[in-house]
Coordinates of C-alpha atoms and ligand atoms in Angstrom, one line a residue:
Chain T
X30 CA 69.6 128.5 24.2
X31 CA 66.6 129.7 22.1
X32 CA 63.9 127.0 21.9
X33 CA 61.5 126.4 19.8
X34 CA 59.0 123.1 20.0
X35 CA 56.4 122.4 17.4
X36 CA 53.3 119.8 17.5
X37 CA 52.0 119.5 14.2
X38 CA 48.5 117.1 13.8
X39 CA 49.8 115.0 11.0
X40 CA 48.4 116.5 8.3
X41 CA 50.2 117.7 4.7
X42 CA 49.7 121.3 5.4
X43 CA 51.5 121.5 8.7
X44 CA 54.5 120.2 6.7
X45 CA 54.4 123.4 5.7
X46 CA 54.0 124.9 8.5
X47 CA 57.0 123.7 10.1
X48 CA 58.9 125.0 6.8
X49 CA 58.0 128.3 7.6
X50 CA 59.5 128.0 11.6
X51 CA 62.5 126.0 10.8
X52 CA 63.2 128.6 7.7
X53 CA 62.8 131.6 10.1
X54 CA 64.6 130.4 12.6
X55 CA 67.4 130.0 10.4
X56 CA 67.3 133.4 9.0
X57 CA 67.5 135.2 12.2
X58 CA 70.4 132.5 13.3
X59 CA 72.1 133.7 10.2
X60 CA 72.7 130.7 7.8
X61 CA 73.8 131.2 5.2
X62 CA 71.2 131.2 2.1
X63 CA 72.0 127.9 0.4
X64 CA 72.3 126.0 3.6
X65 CA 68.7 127.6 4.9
X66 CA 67.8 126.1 1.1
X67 CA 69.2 123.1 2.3
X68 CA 67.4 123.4 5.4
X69 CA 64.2 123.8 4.1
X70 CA 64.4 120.9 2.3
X71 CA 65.6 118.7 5.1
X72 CA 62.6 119.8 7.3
X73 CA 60.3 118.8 4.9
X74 CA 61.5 115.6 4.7
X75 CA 62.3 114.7 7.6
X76 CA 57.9 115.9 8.4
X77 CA 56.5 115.2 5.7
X78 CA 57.8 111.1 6.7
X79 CA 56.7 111.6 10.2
X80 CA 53.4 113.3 8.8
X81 CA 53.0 110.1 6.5
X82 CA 53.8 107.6 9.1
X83 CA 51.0 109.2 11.4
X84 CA 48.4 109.1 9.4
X85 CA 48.9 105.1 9.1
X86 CA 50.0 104.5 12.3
X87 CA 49.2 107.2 14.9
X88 CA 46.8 109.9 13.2
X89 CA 45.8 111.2 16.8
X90 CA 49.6 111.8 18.1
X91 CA 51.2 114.8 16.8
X92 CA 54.6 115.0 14.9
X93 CA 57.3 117.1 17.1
X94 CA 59.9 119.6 15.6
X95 CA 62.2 121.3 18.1
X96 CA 64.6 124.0 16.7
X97 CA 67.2 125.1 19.3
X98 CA 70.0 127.4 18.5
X99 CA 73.2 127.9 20.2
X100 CA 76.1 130.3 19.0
X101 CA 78.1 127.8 17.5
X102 CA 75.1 125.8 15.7
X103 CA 71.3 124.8 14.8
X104 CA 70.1 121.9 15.9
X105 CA 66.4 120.5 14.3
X106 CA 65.1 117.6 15.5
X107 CA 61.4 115.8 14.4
X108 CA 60.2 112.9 16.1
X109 CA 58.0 110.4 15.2
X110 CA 55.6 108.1 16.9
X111 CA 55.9 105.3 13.7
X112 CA 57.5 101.9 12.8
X113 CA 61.8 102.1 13.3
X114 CA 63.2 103.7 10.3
X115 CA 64.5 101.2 7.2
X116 CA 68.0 100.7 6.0
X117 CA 68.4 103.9 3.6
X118 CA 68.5 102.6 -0.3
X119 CA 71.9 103.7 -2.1
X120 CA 69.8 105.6 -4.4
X121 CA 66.5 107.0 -3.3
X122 CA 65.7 107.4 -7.2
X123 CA 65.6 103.4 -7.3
X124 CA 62.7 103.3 -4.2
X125 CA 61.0 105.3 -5.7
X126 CA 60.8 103.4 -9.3
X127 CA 60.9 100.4 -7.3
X128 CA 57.5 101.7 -5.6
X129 CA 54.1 100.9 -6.1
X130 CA 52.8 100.4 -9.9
X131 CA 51.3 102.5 -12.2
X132 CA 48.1 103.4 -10.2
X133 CA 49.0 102.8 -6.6
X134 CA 47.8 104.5 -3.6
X135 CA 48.3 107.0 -1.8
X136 CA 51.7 105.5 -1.0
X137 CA 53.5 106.5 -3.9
X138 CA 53.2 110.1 -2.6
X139 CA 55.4 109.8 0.9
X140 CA 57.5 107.4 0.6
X141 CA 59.6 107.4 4.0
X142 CA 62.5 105.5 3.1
X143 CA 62.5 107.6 0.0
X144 CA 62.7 110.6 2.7
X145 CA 65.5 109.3 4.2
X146 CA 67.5 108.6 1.6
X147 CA 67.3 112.3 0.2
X148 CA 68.3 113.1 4.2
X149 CA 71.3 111.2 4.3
X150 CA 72.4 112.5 0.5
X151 CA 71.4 116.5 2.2
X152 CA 72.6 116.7 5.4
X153 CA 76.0 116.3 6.5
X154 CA 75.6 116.2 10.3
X155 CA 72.1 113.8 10.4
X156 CA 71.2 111.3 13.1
X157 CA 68.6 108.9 12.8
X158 CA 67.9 106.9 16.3
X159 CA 64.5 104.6 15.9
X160 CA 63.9 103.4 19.2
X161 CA 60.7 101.6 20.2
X162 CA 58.4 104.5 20.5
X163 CA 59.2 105.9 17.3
X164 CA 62.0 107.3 15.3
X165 CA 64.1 111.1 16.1
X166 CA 65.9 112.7 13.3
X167 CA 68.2 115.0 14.2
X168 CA 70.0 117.5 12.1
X169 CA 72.6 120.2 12.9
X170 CA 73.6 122.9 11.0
X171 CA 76.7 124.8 11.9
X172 CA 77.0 129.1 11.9
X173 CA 79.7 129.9 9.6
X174 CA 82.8 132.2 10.8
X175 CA 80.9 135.4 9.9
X176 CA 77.7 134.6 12.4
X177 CA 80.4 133.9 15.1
X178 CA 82.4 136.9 14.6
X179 CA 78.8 139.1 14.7
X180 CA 78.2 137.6 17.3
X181 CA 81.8 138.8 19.2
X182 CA 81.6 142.4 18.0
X183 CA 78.0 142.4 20.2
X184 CA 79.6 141.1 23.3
X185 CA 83.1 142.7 23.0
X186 CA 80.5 146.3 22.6
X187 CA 79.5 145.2 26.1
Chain S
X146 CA 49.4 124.7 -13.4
X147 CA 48.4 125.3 -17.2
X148 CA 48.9 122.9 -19.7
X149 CA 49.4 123.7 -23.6
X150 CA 49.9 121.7 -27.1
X151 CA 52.9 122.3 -29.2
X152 CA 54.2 120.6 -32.1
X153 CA 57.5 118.6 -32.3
X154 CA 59.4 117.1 -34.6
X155 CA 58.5 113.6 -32.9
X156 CA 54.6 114.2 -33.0
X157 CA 52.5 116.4 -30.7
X158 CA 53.8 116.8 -27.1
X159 CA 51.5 119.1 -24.1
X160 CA 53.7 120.6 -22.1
X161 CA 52.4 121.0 -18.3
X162 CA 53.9 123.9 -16.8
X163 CA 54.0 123.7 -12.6
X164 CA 54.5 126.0 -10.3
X165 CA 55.1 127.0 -6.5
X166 CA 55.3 124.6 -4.3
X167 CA 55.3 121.2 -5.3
X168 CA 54.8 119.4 -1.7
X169 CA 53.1 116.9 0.7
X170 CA 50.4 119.4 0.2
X171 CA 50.3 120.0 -3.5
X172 CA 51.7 116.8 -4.8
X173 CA 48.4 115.1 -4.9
X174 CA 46.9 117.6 -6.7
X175 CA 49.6 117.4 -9.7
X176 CA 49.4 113.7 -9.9
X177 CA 45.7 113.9 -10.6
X178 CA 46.1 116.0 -13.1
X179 CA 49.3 114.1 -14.4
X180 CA 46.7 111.1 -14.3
X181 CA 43.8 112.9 -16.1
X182 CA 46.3 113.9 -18.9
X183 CA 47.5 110.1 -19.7
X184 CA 43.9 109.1 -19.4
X185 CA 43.2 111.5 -22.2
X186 CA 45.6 110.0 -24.5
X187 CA 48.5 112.5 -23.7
X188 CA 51.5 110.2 -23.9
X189 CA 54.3 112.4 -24.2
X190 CA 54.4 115.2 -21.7
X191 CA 57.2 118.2 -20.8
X192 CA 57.0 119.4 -17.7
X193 CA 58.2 122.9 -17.1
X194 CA 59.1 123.3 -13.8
X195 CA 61.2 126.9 -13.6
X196 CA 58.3 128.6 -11.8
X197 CA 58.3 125.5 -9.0
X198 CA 60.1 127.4 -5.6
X199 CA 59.9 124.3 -3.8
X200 CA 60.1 120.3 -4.6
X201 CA 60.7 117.5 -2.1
X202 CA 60.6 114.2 -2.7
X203 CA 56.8 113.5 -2.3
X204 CA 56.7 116.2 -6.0
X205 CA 59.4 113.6 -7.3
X206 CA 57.6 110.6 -6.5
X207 CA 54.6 112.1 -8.6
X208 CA 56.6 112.9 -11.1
X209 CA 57.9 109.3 -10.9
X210 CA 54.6 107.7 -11.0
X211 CA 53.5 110.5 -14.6
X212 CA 56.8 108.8 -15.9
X213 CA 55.5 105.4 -15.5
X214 CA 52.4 106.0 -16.8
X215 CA 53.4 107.2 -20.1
X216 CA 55.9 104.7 -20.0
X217 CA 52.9 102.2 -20.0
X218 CA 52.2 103.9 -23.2
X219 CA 55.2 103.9 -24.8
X220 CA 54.9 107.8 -23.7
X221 CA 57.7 109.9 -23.0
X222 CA 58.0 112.6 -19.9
X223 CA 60.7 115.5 -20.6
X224 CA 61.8 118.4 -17.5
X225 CA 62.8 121.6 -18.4
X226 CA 64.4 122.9 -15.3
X227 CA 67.3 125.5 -15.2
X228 CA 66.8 125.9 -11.2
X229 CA 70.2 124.5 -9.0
X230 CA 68.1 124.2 -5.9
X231 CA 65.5 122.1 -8.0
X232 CA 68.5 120.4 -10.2
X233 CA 69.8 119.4 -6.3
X234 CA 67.5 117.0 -5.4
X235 CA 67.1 115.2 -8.6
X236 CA 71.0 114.3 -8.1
X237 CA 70.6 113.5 -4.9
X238 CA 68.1 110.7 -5.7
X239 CA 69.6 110.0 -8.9
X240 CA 67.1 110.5 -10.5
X241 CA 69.3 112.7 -13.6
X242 CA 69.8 109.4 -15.1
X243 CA 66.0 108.6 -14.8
X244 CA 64.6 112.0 -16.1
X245 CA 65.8 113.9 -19.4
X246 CA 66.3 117.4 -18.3
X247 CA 66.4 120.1 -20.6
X248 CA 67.2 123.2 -20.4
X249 CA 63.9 124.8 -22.5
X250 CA 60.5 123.7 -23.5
X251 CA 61.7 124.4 -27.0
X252 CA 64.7 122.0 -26.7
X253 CA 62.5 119.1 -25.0
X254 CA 59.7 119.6 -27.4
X255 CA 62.1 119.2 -30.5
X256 CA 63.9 116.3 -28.5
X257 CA 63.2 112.6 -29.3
X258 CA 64.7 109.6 -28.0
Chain V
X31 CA 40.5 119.2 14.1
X32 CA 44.0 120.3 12.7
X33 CA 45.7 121.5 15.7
X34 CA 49.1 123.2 16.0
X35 CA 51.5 123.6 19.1
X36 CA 53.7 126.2 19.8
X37 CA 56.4 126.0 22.6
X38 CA 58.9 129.1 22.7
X39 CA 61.4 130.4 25.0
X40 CA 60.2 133.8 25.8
X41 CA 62.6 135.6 23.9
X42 CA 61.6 138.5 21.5
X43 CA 62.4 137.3 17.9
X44 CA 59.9 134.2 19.1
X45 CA 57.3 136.3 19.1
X46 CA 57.7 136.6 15.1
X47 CA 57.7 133.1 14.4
X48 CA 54.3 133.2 16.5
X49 CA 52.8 135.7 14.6
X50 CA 53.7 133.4 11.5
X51 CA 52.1 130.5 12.6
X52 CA 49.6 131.9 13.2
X53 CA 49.2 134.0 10.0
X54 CA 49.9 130.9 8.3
X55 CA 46.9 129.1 9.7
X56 CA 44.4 131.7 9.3
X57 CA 45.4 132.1 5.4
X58 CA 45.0 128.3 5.1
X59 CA 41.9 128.2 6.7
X60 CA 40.5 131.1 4.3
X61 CA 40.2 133.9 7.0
X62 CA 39.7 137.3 5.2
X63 CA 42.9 139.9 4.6
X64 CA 41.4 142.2 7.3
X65 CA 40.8 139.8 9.8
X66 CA 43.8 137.6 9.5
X67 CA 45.6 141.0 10.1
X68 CA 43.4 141.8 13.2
X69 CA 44.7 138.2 14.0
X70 CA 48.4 138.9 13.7
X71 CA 48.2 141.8 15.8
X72 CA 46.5 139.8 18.7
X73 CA 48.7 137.1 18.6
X74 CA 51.4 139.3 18.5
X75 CA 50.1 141.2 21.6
X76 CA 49.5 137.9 23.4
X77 CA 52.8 136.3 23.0
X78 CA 55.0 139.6 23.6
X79 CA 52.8 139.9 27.0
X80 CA 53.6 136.1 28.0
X81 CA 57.2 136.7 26.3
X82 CA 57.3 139.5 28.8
X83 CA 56.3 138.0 31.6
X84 CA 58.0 135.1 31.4
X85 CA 61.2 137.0 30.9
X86 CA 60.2 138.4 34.9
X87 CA 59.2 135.8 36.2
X88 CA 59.6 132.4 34.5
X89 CA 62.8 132.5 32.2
X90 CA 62.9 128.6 32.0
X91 CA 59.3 128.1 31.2
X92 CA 58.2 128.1 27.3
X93 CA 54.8 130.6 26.3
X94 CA 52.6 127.9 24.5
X95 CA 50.5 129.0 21.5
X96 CA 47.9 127.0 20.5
X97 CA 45.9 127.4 17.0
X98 CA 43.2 124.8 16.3
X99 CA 41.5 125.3 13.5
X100 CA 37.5 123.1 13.1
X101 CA 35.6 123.7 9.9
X102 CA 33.4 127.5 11.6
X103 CA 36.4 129.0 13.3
X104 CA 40.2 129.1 14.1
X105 CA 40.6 129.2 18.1
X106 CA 44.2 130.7 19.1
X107 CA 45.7 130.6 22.7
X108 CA 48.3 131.6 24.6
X109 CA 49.4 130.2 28.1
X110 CA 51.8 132.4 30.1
X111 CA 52.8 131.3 34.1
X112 CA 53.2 134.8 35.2
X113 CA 50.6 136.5 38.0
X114 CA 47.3 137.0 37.2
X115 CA 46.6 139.9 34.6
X116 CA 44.9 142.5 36.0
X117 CA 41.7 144.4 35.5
X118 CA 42.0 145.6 32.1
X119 CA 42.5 149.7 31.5
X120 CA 39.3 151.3 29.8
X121 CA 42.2 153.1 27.9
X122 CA 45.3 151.5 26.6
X123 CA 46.6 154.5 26.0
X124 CA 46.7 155.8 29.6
X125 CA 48.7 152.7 30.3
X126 CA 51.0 153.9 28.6
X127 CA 51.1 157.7 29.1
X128 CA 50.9 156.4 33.3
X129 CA 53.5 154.1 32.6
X130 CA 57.6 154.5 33.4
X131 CA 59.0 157.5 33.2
X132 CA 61.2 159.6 31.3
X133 CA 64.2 157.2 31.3
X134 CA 62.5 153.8 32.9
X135 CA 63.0 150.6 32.3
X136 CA 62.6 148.2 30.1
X137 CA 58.9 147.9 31.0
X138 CA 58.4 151.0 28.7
X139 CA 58.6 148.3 25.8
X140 CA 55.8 145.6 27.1
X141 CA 53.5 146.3 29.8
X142 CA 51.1 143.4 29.8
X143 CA 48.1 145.2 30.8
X144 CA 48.1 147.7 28.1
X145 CA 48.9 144.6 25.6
X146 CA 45.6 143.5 27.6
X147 CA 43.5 146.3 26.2
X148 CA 44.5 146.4 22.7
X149 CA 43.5 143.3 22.7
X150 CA 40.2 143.6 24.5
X151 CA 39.9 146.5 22.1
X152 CA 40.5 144.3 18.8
X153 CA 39.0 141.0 19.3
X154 CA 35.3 140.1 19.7
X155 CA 35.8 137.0 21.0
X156 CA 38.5 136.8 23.6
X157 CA 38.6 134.9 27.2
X158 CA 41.2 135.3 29.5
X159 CA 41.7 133.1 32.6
X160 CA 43.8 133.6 35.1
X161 CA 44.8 130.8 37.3
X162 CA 46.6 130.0 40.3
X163 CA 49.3 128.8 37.4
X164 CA 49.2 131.6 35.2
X165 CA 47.0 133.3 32.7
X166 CA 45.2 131.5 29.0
X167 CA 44.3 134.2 26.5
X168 CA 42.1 132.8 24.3
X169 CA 40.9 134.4 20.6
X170 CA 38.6 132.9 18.3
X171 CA 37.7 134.3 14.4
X172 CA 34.7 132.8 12.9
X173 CA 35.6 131.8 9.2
X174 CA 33.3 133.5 6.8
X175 CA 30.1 132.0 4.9
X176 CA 32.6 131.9 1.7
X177 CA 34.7 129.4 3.8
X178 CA 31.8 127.6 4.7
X179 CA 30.2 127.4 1.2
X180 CA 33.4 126.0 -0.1
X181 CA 33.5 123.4 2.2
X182 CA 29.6 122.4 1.5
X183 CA 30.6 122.4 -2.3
X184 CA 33.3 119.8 -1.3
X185 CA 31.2 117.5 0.4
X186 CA 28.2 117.7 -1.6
X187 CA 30.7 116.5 -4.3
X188 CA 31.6 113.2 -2.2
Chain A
X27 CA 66.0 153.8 9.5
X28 CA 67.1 156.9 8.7
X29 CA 67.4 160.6 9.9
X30 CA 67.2 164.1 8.1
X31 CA 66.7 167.5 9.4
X32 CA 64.3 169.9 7.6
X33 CA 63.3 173.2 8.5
X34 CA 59.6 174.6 9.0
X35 CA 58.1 177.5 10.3
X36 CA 58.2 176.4 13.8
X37 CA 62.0 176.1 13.3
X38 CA 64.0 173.2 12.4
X39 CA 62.4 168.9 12.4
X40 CA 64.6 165.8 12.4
X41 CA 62.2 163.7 10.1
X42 CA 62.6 159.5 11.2
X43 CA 61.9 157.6 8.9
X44 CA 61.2 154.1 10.1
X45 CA 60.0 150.8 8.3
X46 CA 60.0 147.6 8.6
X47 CA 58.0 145.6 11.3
X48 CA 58.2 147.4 14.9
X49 CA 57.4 144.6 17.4
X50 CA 58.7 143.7 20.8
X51 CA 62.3 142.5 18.7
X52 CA 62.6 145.7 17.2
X53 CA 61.3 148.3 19.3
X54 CA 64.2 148.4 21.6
X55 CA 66.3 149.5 18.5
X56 CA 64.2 152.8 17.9
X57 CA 63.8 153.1 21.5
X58 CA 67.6 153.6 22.0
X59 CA 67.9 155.9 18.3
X60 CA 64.9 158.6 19.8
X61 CA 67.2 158.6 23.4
X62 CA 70.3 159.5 20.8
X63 CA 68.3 161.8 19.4
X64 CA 66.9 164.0 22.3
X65 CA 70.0 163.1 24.1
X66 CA 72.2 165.2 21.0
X67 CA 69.4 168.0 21.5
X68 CA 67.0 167.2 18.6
X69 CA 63.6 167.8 20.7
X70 CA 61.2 168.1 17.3
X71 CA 60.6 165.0 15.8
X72 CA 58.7 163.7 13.1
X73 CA 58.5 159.9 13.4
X74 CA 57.5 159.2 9.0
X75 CA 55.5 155.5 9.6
X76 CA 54.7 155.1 6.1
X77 CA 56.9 152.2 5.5
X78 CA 56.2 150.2 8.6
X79 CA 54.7 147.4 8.0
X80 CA 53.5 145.8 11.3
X81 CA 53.0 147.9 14.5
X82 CA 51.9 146.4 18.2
X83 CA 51.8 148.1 21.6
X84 CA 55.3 147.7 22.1
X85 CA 56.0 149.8 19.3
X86 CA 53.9 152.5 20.7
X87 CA 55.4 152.3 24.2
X88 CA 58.4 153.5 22.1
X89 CA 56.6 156.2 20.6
X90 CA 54.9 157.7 24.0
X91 CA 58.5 157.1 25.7
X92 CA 59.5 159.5 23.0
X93 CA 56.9 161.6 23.2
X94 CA 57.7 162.2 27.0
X95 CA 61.4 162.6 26.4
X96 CA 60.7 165.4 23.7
X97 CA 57.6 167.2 26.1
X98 CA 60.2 167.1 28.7
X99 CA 62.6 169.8 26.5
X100 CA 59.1 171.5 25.3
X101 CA 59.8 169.7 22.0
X102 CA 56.9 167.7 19.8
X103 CA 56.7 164.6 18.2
X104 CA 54.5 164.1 15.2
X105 CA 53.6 161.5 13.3
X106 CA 52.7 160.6 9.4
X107 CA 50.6 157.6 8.8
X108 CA 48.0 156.9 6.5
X109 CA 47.7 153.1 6.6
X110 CA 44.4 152.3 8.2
X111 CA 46.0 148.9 9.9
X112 CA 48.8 151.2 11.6
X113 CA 46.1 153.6 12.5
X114 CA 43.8 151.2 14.3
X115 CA 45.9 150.4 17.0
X116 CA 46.4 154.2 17.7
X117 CA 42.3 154.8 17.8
X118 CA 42.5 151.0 19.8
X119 CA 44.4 153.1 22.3
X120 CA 43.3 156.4 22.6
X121 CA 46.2 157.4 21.2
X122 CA 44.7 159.3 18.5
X123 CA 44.3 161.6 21.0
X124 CA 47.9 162.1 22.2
X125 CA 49.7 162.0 19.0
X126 CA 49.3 164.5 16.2
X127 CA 49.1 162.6 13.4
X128 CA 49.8 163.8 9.9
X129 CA 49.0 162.6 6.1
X130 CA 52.9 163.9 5.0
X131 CA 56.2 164.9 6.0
X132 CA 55.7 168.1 4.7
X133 CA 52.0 168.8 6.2
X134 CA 54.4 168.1 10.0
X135 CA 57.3 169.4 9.2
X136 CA 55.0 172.9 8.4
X137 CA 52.5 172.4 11.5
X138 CA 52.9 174.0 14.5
X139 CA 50.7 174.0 17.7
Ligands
LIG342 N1 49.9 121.0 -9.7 C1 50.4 121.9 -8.9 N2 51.7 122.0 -8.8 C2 52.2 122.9 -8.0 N3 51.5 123.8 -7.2 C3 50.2 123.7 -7.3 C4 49.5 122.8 -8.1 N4 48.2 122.9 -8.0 C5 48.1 123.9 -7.1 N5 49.2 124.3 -6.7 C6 49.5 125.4 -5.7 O1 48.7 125.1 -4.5 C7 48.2 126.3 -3.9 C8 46.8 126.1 -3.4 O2 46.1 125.8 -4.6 P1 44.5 126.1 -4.7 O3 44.3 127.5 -4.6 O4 43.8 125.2 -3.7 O5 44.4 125.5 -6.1 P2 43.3 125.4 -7.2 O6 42.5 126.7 -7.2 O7 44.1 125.2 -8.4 O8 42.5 124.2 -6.7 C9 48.3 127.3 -5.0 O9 49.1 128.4 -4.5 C10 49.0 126.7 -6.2 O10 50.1 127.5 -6.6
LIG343 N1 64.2 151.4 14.4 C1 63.6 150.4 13.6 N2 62.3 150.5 13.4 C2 61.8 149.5 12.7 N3 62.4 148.4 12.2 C3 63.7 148.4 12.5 C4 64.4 149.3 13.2 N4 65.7 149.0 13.2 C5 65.8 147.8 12.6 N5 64.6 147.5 12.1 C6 64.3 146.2 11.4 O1 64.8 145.1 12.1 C7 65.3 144.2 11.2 C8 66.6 143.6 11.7 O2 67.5 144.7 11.8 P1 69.1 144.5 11.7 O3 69.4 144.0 10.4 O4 69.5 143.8 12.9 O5 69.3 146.1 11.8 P2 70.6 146.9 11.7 O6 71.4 146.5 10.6 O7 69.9 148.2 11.4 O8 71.1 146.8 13.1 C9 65.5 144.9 9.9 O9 64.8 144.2 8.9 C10 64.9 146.3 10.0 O10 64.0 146.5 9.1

């Protein structure tokens, strides 16, 4: 299984950082174009929260992404070092209008509930575990028929 | 990120035209200039957001927070976005019923409520 | 100091998202076109040594890029487990010429001393320690005066 | 990657054109497409590097491997490049001095030694 691990200081640009890996490593896994979308989307999320959380609570531990691809699936997981994860609002719109006022802080810009929310309306296969160390999100993406049967032609060539 | 004045049938309306990635990264950026605007005395703003490759919900929550503002001042804040990817994540969070979305800066300049 | 941690399984396509990260950072930090290409290239040499290595002698064990970037200079590294690297060739070339023949191996396509000498050839300021444990490459690219007037502007506006 | 034949002075070329990135995940591609094409008896080759776009010392194992596969039927390999960040690595190298390296297909196909 091809493994990839990623630890990201918590700052905004790494976000973007672990776009880029978790977009590539899609690619070359062969999703298809609107679930890599979807993908890169997800990741975002899913760092930019932990990214967020660090810098309140833990600006000196790093945020983790591991990709890991097996022939069936992608598996993405980001772990975070910050207070257990919320209950999700129905609709993320509402936390977010329902956030600070006109003029509020920084807060206003990573909202992680917010985060979550648009997580569990993107991602079909999404697992949120907040344990007391911190919170693990894990997402899998599954390779459509047409990866698997590439995938057969290689080793039936063998 | 250029911003320009045009005329509508409701009064004058500066439309704020984005672009690339509107992120953790970027986000703060946009809402200081979202702020600078309605600190100006520009109340009623369309955003044109077909050149933005990239919005998560830290962009939203900016745009969110421009909404309010104008809000504050009996403003109004109009999207002109054509993009399904970007169109995606404004359903997911419902924020469609929250936004108006048009479909051209012509049509959400001539728009009033 | 905004770090960034790479852990791969030594498999070739890894080596890409590498080079990415890497690229990446180096953009971000402001490192000029020519260099950040010079950079590219060394990483790349690096991590297909310790991809190459690894794939001999440590399949299990991930390569581990590091890129750490402080307001003068962005300090890349890359750890591999495999046996100490050798003394370096005054010509990659006749590393490569000397190498397999007609017909060898795999080794043809990445002989870590000759990835050795390129990069001994391209980077000014390269360490490499080998340990009991295995070998640290380490490259470091100075950011420009440009870069470092920028960042004076920004704190003389504070 | 592609493959056409042309014919110079010296007698007939298979031109290769190759592009792309040609790292430690690619090389073993054109590796195995120079042992097809010595092993079907084309010993002249002109490797055409104008559209690759990233080149390491794997890449050039490839190329000497094919250079020694060709030498061993008293056949050539030469190369076109202009880019300066392709040709770096072959000064880097010394391998400016094993390859004969040419500003066009045509200036290789019509060289001979
Ligand atoms: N308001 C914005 N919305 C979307 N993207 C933006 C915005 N402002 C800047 N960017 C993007 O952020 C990137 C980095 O911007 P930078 O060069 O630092 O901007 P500037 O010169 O405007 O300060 C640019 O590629 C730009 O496209
Ligand atoms: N011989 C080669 N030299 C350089 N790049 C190559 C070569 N073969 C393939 N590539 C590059 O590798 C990438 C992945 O190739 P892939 O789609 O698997 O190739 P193919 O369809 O030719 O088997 C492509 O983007 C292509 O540009």
């Amino acid at each position: 299984m091809a493994v990839v691990e990623l630890l990201l200081s918590p700052l905004p640009a790494h976000v973007r950082t672990a776009r880029l890996v978790a977009v590539a490593a899609a690619r070359r896994a062969g999703l298809d174009d609107e679930l890599v979308d979807e993908l890169r989307l997800a990741v975002g999320e899913a760092c930019s929260r932990a990214v967020g959380l660090h810098g309140r609570h833990a600006p000196d531990s790093p945020v983790r992404l591991t990709v890991a691809d097996d022939p069936n699936g992608l598996t993405l997981s980001v772990g975070d070092v910050g207070p257990a994860a919320g209950p999700v609002p129905d609709d993320a719109g509402e936390g977010l209008l329902a956030g600070p006022d006109v003029g509020g802080g920084l807060d206003e810009l990573a909202d992680p509930d917010v985060a979550l929310a648009v997580l569990h309306g993107l991602v079909d296969e999404l697992t949120v575990r907040s344990e007391p160390g911190g919170t693990v999100i894990t997402m899998r993406w599954p390779l459509g028929t047409g990866a698997v049967g590439a995938r057969a032609t290689i080793v039936a060539q063998r | 990120l250029s911003t320009r004045s045009e005329d509508g049938p409701g009064g004058p309306r500066t439309v704020v035209v984005v672009g690339g990635e509107i992120d953790v990264y970027t986000a703060p950026k946009l809402r200081e200039q979202l702020i600078d605007l309605v600190s100006s005395g520009q109340y009623h703003l369309v955003v044109d957001m077909e050149g933005v490759e990239f919005l998560d919900s830290t962009g939203l929550g900016v745009l969110v927070g421009g909404l309010k503002r104008v809000r504050a001042h009996e403003g109004s804040l109009r999207l002109v976005c054509t993009q399904e990817r970007i169109l995606k994540i404004f359903r997911i969070t419902g924020l469609t019923k929250v936004f108006p979305i048009h479909t051209s800066v012509e049509e959400a300049v001539a728009a009033s409520d």
